[in-house]
């Protein structure tokens, strides 16, 4: 890939982000401006900002990569990311705005009148925020590595620096502009190349992507295996090997591998003749193929269970993501919050029509990415692969710019909310200067962890944050808004048991501690049992502690549900207009 | 209504729409006295948090919850049932069409219905209380 164009595109996106951020710095004068954009953001602008913030590396790169490797079952990811906003809209949007809470911790404290509940909620906000930031920074590293060959920590560092700078300088107002801009940039960056790629694909005789059988390589392909893999063969395979296969060293030797499982050492190059069947990666106890694998595996109970695990996690997890909740605070009133969400659903849904196209085209034109473990790069390499020449370089550069917009926007929203919570509940004193210190802390931790943690597909890693959010904040928000008898002990027990068990289960799966079979599936997709566990714990413990119902509950619920004209937050003519 | 945030933490005080628009009472949560309650007895019941006032609030909550649950039921029926349907032997193209494109207009239509319904519930409530 031509580095010059790609580097220019990434630089342009970074500069535009910094410039629009600097513009915000001049506008945001008061503390209220700084944190909440003075709540004057109109639905159109706010919806573009919410969508821009929400469409992360997982959406821009991850979905296409997963579809390439595992087929159309992975389309449940974008469906879930979208439907999560519908659930958020009907259960939470307007009341959350009317609660006046800026973060989920504010909501917990206002609703439960308990400092301890607030601190526990803060812990989960920071935890979920970091879980979500980690894949953004790793994705940035991967992108820059593919584009320029830079070491994989450079991209993450670049994103962390830009985000820390913009957020610390301008606060929420500048982010609103930056993110609205980045939504349209991301949409353009996926849409324009997609049109060219589809035209080229049509001109190529419109070959069909096959997901029910191993992919067939269309031309002579050299694959460099980045991490050691095990491959499974159904039929003998002839390849030219440089490196080690099954512990035997080869130097540009053509060998025929027998059917069965083979061990390919990291760094080995495999050269395939045109028409070869691409071997598929085989899972082993220590080398799981990724969290989402059971989704695509045969038509058995595991697959159905995993699909519902994903559906529950994404449908119910969206409302508890820290950067999503913060955004509702910027709507002027509850009705605007609802209408904003409706526009968001349209914008996000339109965007998600595109990544699956890249996944299908990747399966046809770059299937070997599945073997090298860099399927997340499919979106970036397709223009060069299908179009080549100047057009391929320019469109590839556009996609690289869009990918960076994705990392920057999601990472700034997460950093903003994590830093907000750190300022209020962790650092000793409050004020804009401490907020800037917290911003640094909010990005430094995931950056550090990202260097040592192993790589997993970005969409999978993001799914983990959704599962924890669905099991902790979803019960808290839904019961807090709709149920009068929720008590602080109940809420805290539910957060700990629901969110804690989901986190423990997925972490154990990641660490390879889960036994094979059903236990593995249950632990890799915890939402099916951890969400009901969270709800049940909150309800039962609350019912057991009726004396602890916060005295202000009726008044607070009235404020959450009454239109603003009754609670006096908005001049009544504004609402009845 | 009690002040939800202690005043010693000015950072998280309720920033009202009015104050954000340059209302002179910046940062002050408007109390009941600011409201035009002369002509609306039901409204003052709500303001003063009487039993009758709570009954009004509960009725609004019930109608909003009904709208929310209807929308969720539609989502479960139209989208949540898809994994079961697609687990049946289906042509791969159907999976692509259903999950790749078909779901999004359905989700948006449910959302659109809900927003209109929720706003109508609020209008009806306002009409009931201010009559």
XYZ file of C-alpha atoms in Angstrom:
708
model
C 0.000 0.000 0.000
C 1.234 3.460 -0.846
C 2.286 4.937 2.485
C 2.302 8.586 1.405
C -1.435 8.816 0.742
C -2.384 6.866 3.826
C -0.114 8.890 6.109
C -1.478 12.093 4.566
C -5.074 10.965 5.201
C -4.396 9.981 8.811
C -2.552 13.266 9.376
C -5.461 15.223 7.888
C -7.983 13.504 10.188
C -5.794 14.072 13.233
C -5.257 17.745 12.306
C -8.950 18.330 11.639
C -9.765 16.797 15.018
C -7.254 19.006 16.800
C -8.401 22.120 14.915
C -12.101 21.621 15.586
C -11.140 20.832 19.170
C -9.240 24.123 19.381
C -12.284 25.939 18.021
C -14.257 24.433 20.893
C -11.656 25.683 23.334
C -12.410 29.248 22.301
C -16.141 28.708 22.610
C -16.272 26.848 25.920
C -15.876 29.606 28.483
C -17.887 28.524 31.490
C -17.668 25.321 33.483
C -21.132 24.433 32.251
C -19.957 24.801 28.656
C -16.978 22.653 29.383
C -18.829 19.665 30.735
C -22.228 19.609 29.136
C -22.089 21.965 26.185
C -24.592 24.059 28.176
C -27.268 21.630 27.092
C -28.031 23.579 23.982
C -27.031 20.987 21.427
C -29.817 20.534 18.851
C -31.094 17.006 17.996
C -29.544 16.921 14.506
C -26.061 17.911 15.638
C -26.326 15.904 18.826
C -27.488 12.778 16.962
C -24.564 12.996 14.534
C -22.250 13.434 17.512
C -23.756 10.439 19.332
C -23.470 8.287 16.211
C -19.949 9.515 15.538
C -18.954 8.622 19.058
C -20.668 5.245 18.983
C -19.268 3.918 15.677
C -15.956 2.667 16.940
C -13.113 0.585 15.593
C -15.332 -2.445 16.172
C -17.882 -1.068 13.709
C -15.503 0.379 11.154
C -13.012 -2.509 10.983
C -14.160 -5.283 13.297
C -17.485 -6.308 11.742
C -16.009 -6.758 8.261
C -13.178 -8.820 9.761
C -15.525 -11.090 11.677
C -17.799 -11.556 8.653
C -14.781 -12.429 6.515
C -13.641 -15.116 8.940
C -16.921 -16.476 10.262
C -19.680 -15.571 7.851
C -23.070 -13.876 8.034
C -23.843 -15.053 11.588
C -21.570 -12.171 12.629
C -24.130 -9.706 11.284
C -25.762 -9.978 14.707
C -23.075 -7.613 15.985
C -24.211 -4.548 13.992
C -27.867 -5.513 14.483
C -27.281 -5.641 18.230
C -25.329 -2.369 18.285
C -28.324 -0.700 16.584
C -31.170 -2.382 18.470
C -29.413 -1.432 21.719
C -30.393 2.151 20.944
C -34.042 1.163 20.565
C -34.047 -0.462 24.000
C -32.258 2.597 25.370
C -34.873 4.851 23.747
C -37.940 3.127 25.119
C -36.706 2.414 28.643
C -34.172 5.054 29.534
C -33.661 8.040 27.196
C -36.126 10.682 28.402
C -36.036 9.799 32.135
C -32.226 9.698 32.114
C -32.147 13.182 30.616
C -34.726 14.437 33.106
C -32.784 12.995 36.021
C -30.199 15.689 35.358
C -27.464 13.090 35.866
C -24.263 13.735 33.969
C -22.695 10.316 34.527
C -24.141 6.964 35.544
C -22.614 7.556 38.982
C -24.650 10.771 39.274
C -27.750 8.785 38.408
C -26.955 6.147 41.040
C -26.452 8.798 43.715
C -29.501 10.884 42.803
C -31.791 7.864 42.626
C -30.468 5.928 45.613
C -29.316 8.838 47.791
C -26.265 6.815 48.701
C -22.602 7.756 48.407
C -21.559 4.106 48.532
C -23.797 3.175 45.610
C -22.279 6.106 43.752
C -18.736 4.894 44.341
C -19.580 1.359 43.220
C -21.213 2.695 40.050
C -18.090 4.795 39.418
C -15.967 1.681 39.658
C -18.059 0.037 36.942
C -18.022 3.154 34.752
C -14.225 3.275 34.842
C -13.939 -0.482 34.337
C -16.300 -0.626 31.357
C -14.714 2.514 29.894
C -11.241 1.003 30.044
C -12.465 -2.324 28.608
C -13.880 -0.385 25.672
C -10.870 1.905 25.219
C -8.420 -0.981 25.042
C -9.562 -2.364 21.648
C -9.779 1.171 20.207
C -6.116 1.772 20.946
C -5.119 -1.720 19.767
C -7.094 -1.176 16.545
C -5.258 2.078 15.964
C -1.970 0.240 16.443
C -2.977 -2.434 13.926
C -4.087 0.156 11.365
C -0.886 2.155 11.528
C 1.161 -1.043 11.424
C -0.625 -2.172 8.222
C -0.322 1.274 6.643
C 3.242 2.196 7.475
C 4.907 -0.783 9.116
C 5.288 1.200 12.352
C 5.489 -0.868 15.566
C 1.995 -1.700 16.807
C 2.141 0.568 19.882
C 2.674 3.745 17.812
C -0.925 4.016 16.573
C -2.328 3.555 20.071
C 0.016 6.199 21.441
C -0.920 8.633 18.670
C -4.653 8.220 19.356
C -4.120 8.503 23.105
C -2.148 11.735 22.710
C -4.636 13.403 20.356
C -7.615 12.366 22.480
C -6.030 13.480 25.738
C -5.171 16.822 24.163
C -8.591 17.501 22.629
C -10.627 16.353 25.602
C -8.488 18.151 28.161
C -8.507 21.355 26.131
C -12.101 21.678 24.979
C -14.334 19.430 27.025
C -17.749 18.401 25.810
C -18.546 21.295 23.507
C -15.569 20.697 21.273
C -16.224 16.974 21.305
C -19.751 17.537 20.043
C -18.446 19.319 16.953
C -15.561 16.886 16.471
C -17.819 13.883 16.683
C -20.567 15.176 14.458
C -17.840 15.809 11.873
C -16.424 12.349 12.413
C -19.757 10.612 11.830
C -20.033 12.100 8.353
C -16.366 11.419 7.698
C -16.753 7.759 8.667
C -19.859 7.315 6.551
C -18.162 8.902 3.517
C -14.974 6.930 4.075
C -16.885 3.641 3.924
C -19.472 4.601 1.308
C -17.293 6.029 -1.483
C -14.778 3.133 -1.638
C -17.669 0.654 -1.336
C -19.227 2.028 -4.538
C -15.938 1.687 -6.444
C -15.309 -1.794 -5.015
C -18.800 -2.972 -5.928
C -18.376 -1.643 -9.470
C -15.065 -3.506 -9.806
C -16.636 -6.640 -8.333
C -19.482 -6.410 -10.831
C -17.008 -5.904 -13.668
C -15.201 -9.007 -12.430
C -18.291 -11.128 -13.141
C -19.791 -10.714 -9.632
C -18.227 -13.805 -8.008
C -20.170 -15.136 -4.997
C -18.646 -15.244 -1.539
C -18.819 -18.743 -0.081
C -19.080 -19.146 3.654
C -20.258 -22.758 3.829
C -16.961 -24.139 2.491
C -13.291 -23.214 2.896
C -12.327 -20.224 0.778
C -10.499 -20.777 -2.491
C -7.595 -18.478 -3.352
C -8.063 -16.768 -6.691
C -4.427 -16.026 -7.406
C -0.916 -16.853 -6.254
C -0.885 -15.777 -2.614
C 1.908 -15.520 -0.086
C 0.753 -15.576 3.525
C 3.029 -14.596 6.362
C 1.699 -16.099 9.586
C 2.106 -13.468 12.324
C 1.259 -15.636 15.333
C 1.733 -19.376 15.632
C -1.419 -21.164 14.397
C -2.781 -24.670 14.086
C -4.442 -25.387 10.777
C -6.825 -28.218 9.972
C -6.763 -29.880 6.548
C -9.476 -32.081 5.054
C -7.447 -32.902 1.938
C -3.714 -32.876 1.128
C -2.372 -29.377 0.524
C 0.645 -28.388 -1.526
C 2.358 -25.166 -0.438
C 5.784 -23.571 -0.686
C 7.054 -23.048 2.843
C 9.726 -20.768 4.256
C 9.851 -21.277 8.016
C 8.713 -24.083 10.298
C 5.726 -26.363 9.914
C 5.258 -29.146 12.512
C 8.692 -28.213 13.930
C 10.424 -29.056 10.612
C 12.389 -26.126 9.124
C 11.969 -25.371 5.411
C 13.663 -22.845 3.132
C 11.473 -22.096 0.114
C 10.550 -25.796 -0.231
C 7.373 -27.086 -1.856
C 5.780 -29.644 0.430
C 2.518 -31.545 0.486
C 0.868 -31.569 3.898
C -1.240 -34.616 4.765
C -4.854 -34.214 5.984
C -5.048 -33.510 9.718
C -3.844 -30.787 12.026
C -0.571 -28.942 11.435
C 1.364 -26.491 13.553
C 2.655 -23.397 11.741
C 5.232 -21.370 13.673
C 4.990 -17.575 13.842
C 6.870 -15.846 11.030
C 6.473 -18.723 8.570
C 5.634 -17.831 4.966
C 3.243 -20.050 3.023
C 2.947 -19.572 -0.744
C -0.252 -20.939 -2.306
C -0.802 -21.663 -6.008
C -3.945 -20.194 -7.631
C -7.005 -22.334 -6.940
C -5.664 -23.714 -3.642
C -8.154 -24.277 -0.871
C -7.253 -22.010 2.046
C -6.692 -24.088 5.207
C -8.809 -23.090 8.180
C -7.468 -22.292 11.603
C -8.129 -25.023 14.145
C -8.942 -24.141 17.734
C -7.082 -25.656 20.645
C -7.350 -25.291 24.388
C -4.648 -22.644 24.578
C -5.452 -20.988 21.256
C -9.163 -20.214 21.199
C -10.229 -18.635 17.952
C -11.991 -15.832 19.695
C -15.022 -15.151 21.698
C -17.414 -15.181 18.794
C -16.412 -18.566 17.406
C -19.423 -20.547 18.713
C -21.694 -18.107 16.842
C -20.577 -19.507 13.531
C -19.954 -23.105 14.561
C -22.495 -25.712 13.338
C -26.239 -25.586 13.810
C -26.385 -26.883 17.347
C -27.484 -25.576 20.725
C -24.156 -23.793 21.268
C -24.687 -21.560 18.290
C -28.220 -20.634 19.253
C -27.173 -19.951 22.836
C -24.222 -17.833 21.743
C -26.419 -15.820 19.384
C -28.861 -15.039 22.181
C -25.928 -14.231 24.456
C -24.761 -11.657 21.930
C -28.286 -10.301 21.437
C -28.861 -9.796 25.156
C -25.439 -8.244 25.700
C -25.741 -5.721 22.878
C -29.487 -4.969 23.138
C -29.281 -4.319 26.877
C -25.647 -3.230 27.176
C -25.812 -0.076 25.067
C -27.685 1.911 27.703
C -24.951 1.316 30.265
C -21.966 2.361 28.194
C -20.470 5.387 29.937
C -19.940 7.472 26.801
C -23.498 6.810 25.592
C -25.165 7.827 28.858
C -23.205 11.096 29.073
C -24.473 12.211 25.674
C -28.104 12.374 26.808
C -27.194 15.114 29.205
C -26.557 17.464 26.301
C -30.168 17.355 25.062
C -32.205 20.358 26.207
C -35.114 18.242 27.510
C -36.557 14.746 27.649
C -38.517 15.048 24.420
C -35.416 16.189 22.562
C -33.545 13.213 24.049
C -36.129 10.862 22.504
C -36.111 12.558 19.122
C -32.318 12.611 19.121
C -32.272 8.868 19.719
C -34.632 8.353 16.789
C -32.247 10.232 14.488
C -29.334 8.228 15.928
C -31.106 4.979 15.007
C -31.404 6.199 11.415
C -27.778 7.334 11.176
C -26.328 4.234 12.821
C -28.527 1.880 10.809
C -27.488 3.540 7.542
C -23.841 3.161 8.467
C -24.189 -0.535 9.306
C -25.364 -1.386 5.807
C -21.757 -0.941 4.663
C -19.344 -3.046 6.811
C -20.944 -6.390 5.807
C -20.215 -5.567 2.150
C -16.534 -5.282 3.005
C -16.691 -8.577 4.876
C -18.209 -10.390 1.887
C -15.783 -8.807 -0.590
C -12.921 -9.678 1.750
C -14.015 -13.313 1.757
C -13.738 -13.336 -2.045
C -10.618 -11.261 -2.603
C -8.554 -11.511 0.598
C -9.566 -14.712 2.413
C -5.993 -15.381 3.571
C -6.406 -12.615 6.185
C -8.325 -15.196 8.226
C -5.175 -17.281 8.472
C -2.771 -14.488 9.385
C -4.959 -13.336 12.274
C -5.293 -9.802 10.887
C -8.831 -10.030 9.517
C -9.551 -6.667 11.149
C -7.428 -5.169 8.368
C -9.772 -6.406 5.621
C -11.437 -3.021 5.145
C -8.054 -1.336 4.721
C -6.470 -3.698 2.195
C -9.440 -4.283 -0.125
C -9.047 -1.202 -2.409
C -5.437 -2.107 -3.141
C -6.383 -5.750 -3.653
C -9.389 -5.203 -5.909
C -8.640 -1.932 -7.703
C -4.888 -1.431 -7.359
C -3.078 1.557 -8.834
C -3.801 5.148 -7.929
C -7.510 4.524 -7.255
C -6.639 1.763 -4.805
C -4.135 3.986 -3.006
C -6.460 6.976 -2.728
C -9.478 4.952 -1.574
C -7.286 2.990 0.833
C -6.101 6.302 2.257
C -9.717 7.459 2.655
C -10.521 4.269 4.581
C -7.444 4.728 6.765
C -8.589 8.261 7.565
C -12.076 6.979 8.402
C -10.633 4.272 10.647
C -8.671 6.891 12.557
C -11.797 9.008 12.870
C -13.422 5.931 14.440
C -10.638 5.432 16.981
C -10.454 9.125 17.823
C -14.186 9.729 18.256
C -14.980 6.704 20.407
C -11.804 7.104 22.412
C -12.562 10.789 23.114
C -16.094 10.022 24.267
C -14.883 7.253 26.551
C -12.016 9.350 27.845
C -14.412 12.215 28.547
C -16.722 10.061 30.649
C -14.029 8.055 32.413
C -12.153 11.274 33.214
C -15.364 12.878 34.462
C -15.895 10.037 36.929
C -12.242 9.974 37.972
C -12.370 13.724 38.685
C -15.501 13.461 40.793
C -14.942 10.269 42.689
C -11.273 9.369 42.679
C -9.089 12.457 42.586
C -9.178 14.596 45.735
C -10.409 17.981 44.528
C -12.590 19.110 41.677
C -12.144 21.611 38.947
C -11.095 21.897 35.379
C -7.381 21.441 36.097
C -7.987 18.140 37.857
C -10.205 17.085 35.028
C -7.208 17.472 32.750
C -5.106 15.288 35.027
C -7.880 12.679 35.053
C -7.923 12.723 31.250
C -4.296 11.690 31.238
C -5.006 8.860 33.654
C -8.051 7.723 31.654
C -5.989 7.067 28.518
C -2.694 6.007 30.108
C -4.088 2.875 31.783
C -5.618 1.200 28.697
C -2.601 2.271 26.650
C -0.308 0.502 29.104
C -2.497 -2.598 29.296
C -2.784 -2.671 25.490
C 0.963 -3.091 25.137
C 1.040 -6.220 27.298
C -2.413 -7.728 26.640
C -2.883 -10.248 23.864
C -4.739 -9.214 20.731
C -8.298 -10.327 20.198
C -10.565 -9.260 17.337
C -11.785 -5.736 18.157
C -15.483 -6.535 17.794
C -15.059 -9.416 20.270
C -13.229 -7.227 22.767
C -15.944 -4.591 22.563
C -18.562 -7.310 23.102
C -17.014 -7.965 26.499
C -17.718 -4.402 27.621
C -21.315 -4.770 26.395
C -21.835 -7.966 28.415
C -20.611 -6.349 31.641
C -22.686 -3.232 31.022
C -25.836 -5.256 30.295
C -25.454 -7.189 33.552
C -24.732 -4.180 35.767
C -26.064 -0.827 34.544
C -29.049 -2.163 32.615
C -30.729 -3.514 35.785
C -29.751 -0.381 37.705
C -31.204 1.996 35.110
C -34.353 0.009 34.307
C -35.285 -0.716 37.926
C -34.156 2.737 39.036
C -36.432 4.422 36.517
C -39.473 2.151 36.651
C -39.549 0.510 40.097
C -40.326 2.383 43.321
C -39.015 -0.207 45.734
C -35.370 -0.273 44.655
C -33.034 0.176 47.644
C -29.306 0.996 47.812
C -28.352 -2.458 49.189
C -30.364 -4.122 46.423
C -28.799 -2.019 43.690
C -25.281 -2.590 44.989
C -25.759 -6.346 45.378
C -27.140 -6.532 41.830
C -24.264 -4.511 40.376
C -21.716 -6.708 42.112
C -23.329 -10.063 41.392
C -24.558 -9.387 37.838
C -21.718 -7.233 36.511
C -19.067 -8.948 38.605
C -19.991 -12.459 37.488
C -20.171 -11.424 33.817
C -16.731 -9.841 34.081
C -15.250 -12.844 35.908
C -16.729 -15.322 33.410
C -15.406 -13.556 30.331
C -12.004 -12.880 31.893
C -11.675 -16.557 32.817
C -12.576 -17.538 29.245
C -9.991 -15.137 27.900
C -7.333 -16.546 30.205
C -8.110 -20.049 28.898
C -9.447 -21.248 32.260
C -12.850 -22.371 30.972
C -13.258 -26.118 30.398
C -14.300 -27.319 26.925
C -17.898 -27.827 25.879
C -20.985 -26.189 27.370
C -19.068 -24.652 30.281
C -16.946 -22.750 27.767
C -19.959 -21.486 25.833
C -21.774 -20.446 29.024
C -18.755 -18.509 30.267
C -17.866 -16.912 26.931
C -21.446 -15.621 26.508
C -22.512 -14.765 30.028
C -25.346 -12.294 29.301
C -28.025 -15.006 29.055
C -27.609 -15.841 32.734
C -25.819 -12.794 34.178
C -28.479 -10.234 33.132
C -31.319 -12.147 34.864
C -28.972 -12.674 37.818
C -28.383 -8.924 38.092
C -32.106 -8.123 37.881
C -33.112 -10.886 40.295
C -30.509 -9.910 42.876
C -31.577 -6.260 42.764
C -35.246 -7.149 43.152
C -34.837 -9.764 45.896
C -32.371 -7.805 48.027
C -34.492 -4.649 47.627
C -37.614 -6.521 48.737
C -35.675 -7.859 51.728
C -34.620 -4.337 52.770
C -37.898 -2.366 52.509
C -36.769 0.024 55.237
C -33.967 1.323 53.038
C -36.119 2.762 50.245
C -34.732 6.286 49.747
C -37.195 8.861 51.143
C -36.977 11.030 48.028
C -38.034 8.221 45.685
C -41.573 9.477 44.818
C -40.326 13.000 44.111
C -37.432 11.749 41.995
C -39.586 9.358 39.978
C -42.022 12.225 39.356
C -39.152 14.305 38.011
C -37.945 11.451 35.775
C -41.304 10.897 34.149
C -43.132 14.235 34.168
C -42.646 16.529 31.188
C -40.326 19.423 32.041
C -43.175 21.951 32.150
C -44.313 20.353 35.420
C -40.932 20.142 37.062
C -39.955 23.625 36.018
C -36.751 22.712 34.223
C -37.995 24.176 30.956
C -40.174 27.188 30.256
C -43.512 25.648 29.385
C -43.849 27.377 26.020
C -40.666 25.568 24.939
C -42.305 22.201 25.433
C -45.721 22.970 24.021
C -44.368 24.651 20.955
C -38.595 18.725 45.663
C -35.343 18.064 47.525
C -32.117 19.356 46.048
C -30.599 16.169 44.576
C -26.983 17.227 44.907
C -25.375 18.735 47.999
C -24.604 22.394 47.377
C -20.965 22.003 48.429
C -20.373 20.282 45.106
C -21.265 23.029 42.675
C -19.864 21.035 39.806
C -22.840 18.676 39.683
C -25.649 20.978 40.502
C -28.637 20.751 38.218
C -27.988 22.962 35.233
C -31.436 23.833 34.038
C -32.547 24.587 30.559
C -33.581 28.024 31.705
C -30.194 28.781 33.222
C -28.374 27.510 30.170
C -30.334 30.033 28.165
C -29.158 32.947 30.218
C -31.979 32.955 32.734
C -31.017 35.328 35.561
C -31.638 32.578 38.132
C -28.576 30.752 36.863
C -27.927 27.402 38.499
C -30.873 27.604 40.859
C -33.353 24.758 40.679
C -36.664 26.544 40.264
C -38.950 25.921 43.190
C -42.707 25.481 43.026
C -43.227 29.182 43.530
C -41.929 29.943 40.043
C -44.610 27.913 38.368
C -47.865 29.206 36.954
C -50.158 27.213 39.171
C -52.959 29.691 39.731
C -55.434 27.998 37.406
C -54.529 24.330 37.661
C -55.491 22.537 40.889
C -54.285 19.122 39.686
C -50.969 20.684 38.921
C -50.525 21.949 42.442
C -51.392 18.490 43.743
C -48.393 17.222 41.781
C -46.201 20.105 42.885
C -46.997 19.546 46.524
C -46.604 15.770 46.275
C -49.947 14.855 47.738
C -51.409 11.367 47.437
C -53.545 12.600 44.574
C -50.462 14.057 42.915
C -48.692 10.688 43.136
C -51.712 9.031 41.561
C -51.361 11.360 38.581
C -47.646 10.546 38.260
C -48.322 6.816 38.539
C -50.900 6.960 35.773
C -48.381 8.656 33.468
C -45.693 6.115 34.382
C -48.072 3.268 33.672
C -49.005 4.545 30.232
C -45.345 5.190 29.353
C -44.324 1.744 30.604
C -47.083 0.183 28.524
C -45.769 1.963 25.408
C -42.202 0.834 26.213
C -43.222 -2.784 26.772
C -45.241 -2.819 23.547
C -42.187 -1.599 21.637
C -39.976 -4.199 23.320
C -42.482 -6.948 22.549
C -42.449 -5.914 18.891
C -38.639 -5.994 18.930
C -38.592 -9.450 20.534
C -41.184 -10.789 18.108
C -39.758 -9.334 14.888
C -36.005 -9.384 15.605
C -35.523 -11.591 18.656
C -37.167 -14.537 16.911
C -34.787 -14.394 13.935
C -32.078 -16.687 15.389
C -34.702 -19.427 15.734
C -36.025 -18.866 12.217
C -32.558 -18.681 10.685
C -31.494 -21.852 12.512
C -33.877 -23.684 10.210
C -32.263 -24.674 6.934
C -32.489 -21.376 5.073
C -30.749 -20.121 1.938
C -27.708 -18.048 2.896
C -29.059 -15.104 0.903
C -31.995 -14.901 3.313
C -29.626 -14.492 6.269
C -27.825 -11.685 4.438
C -31.014 -9.866 3.520
C -32.628 -10.243 6.944
C -29.595 -9.332 9.081
C -27.702 -7.166 6.625
C -30.501 -4.785 5.716
C -34.046 -5.854 6.658
C -33.699 -5.456 10.412
C -32.809 -1.737 10.364
C -36.060 -0.312 8.931
C -38.017 -2.528 11.339
C -36.068 -1.226 14.333
C -36.485 2.362 13.152
C -40.233 1.926 12.602
C -40.696 0.581 16.144
C -38.707 3.526 17.498
C -40.762 6.000 15.472
C -44.003 4.504 16.759
C -42.728 4.660 20.322
C -41.625 8.300 20.153
C -45.018 9.387 18.815
C -46.820 7.290 21.404
C -44.723 8.597 24.314
C -45.238 12.211 23.240
C -48.983 11.633 22.913
C -49.047 10.140 26.415
C -47.370 13.280 27.718
C -49.780 15.558 25.825
C -52.778 13.618 27.132
C -51.381 13.883 30.641
C -50.859 17.627 30.307
C -54.410 18.004 29.030
C -55.798 15.955 31.917
C -53.932 17.912 34.555
C -54.447 21.409 33.177
C -58.086 21.036 32.233
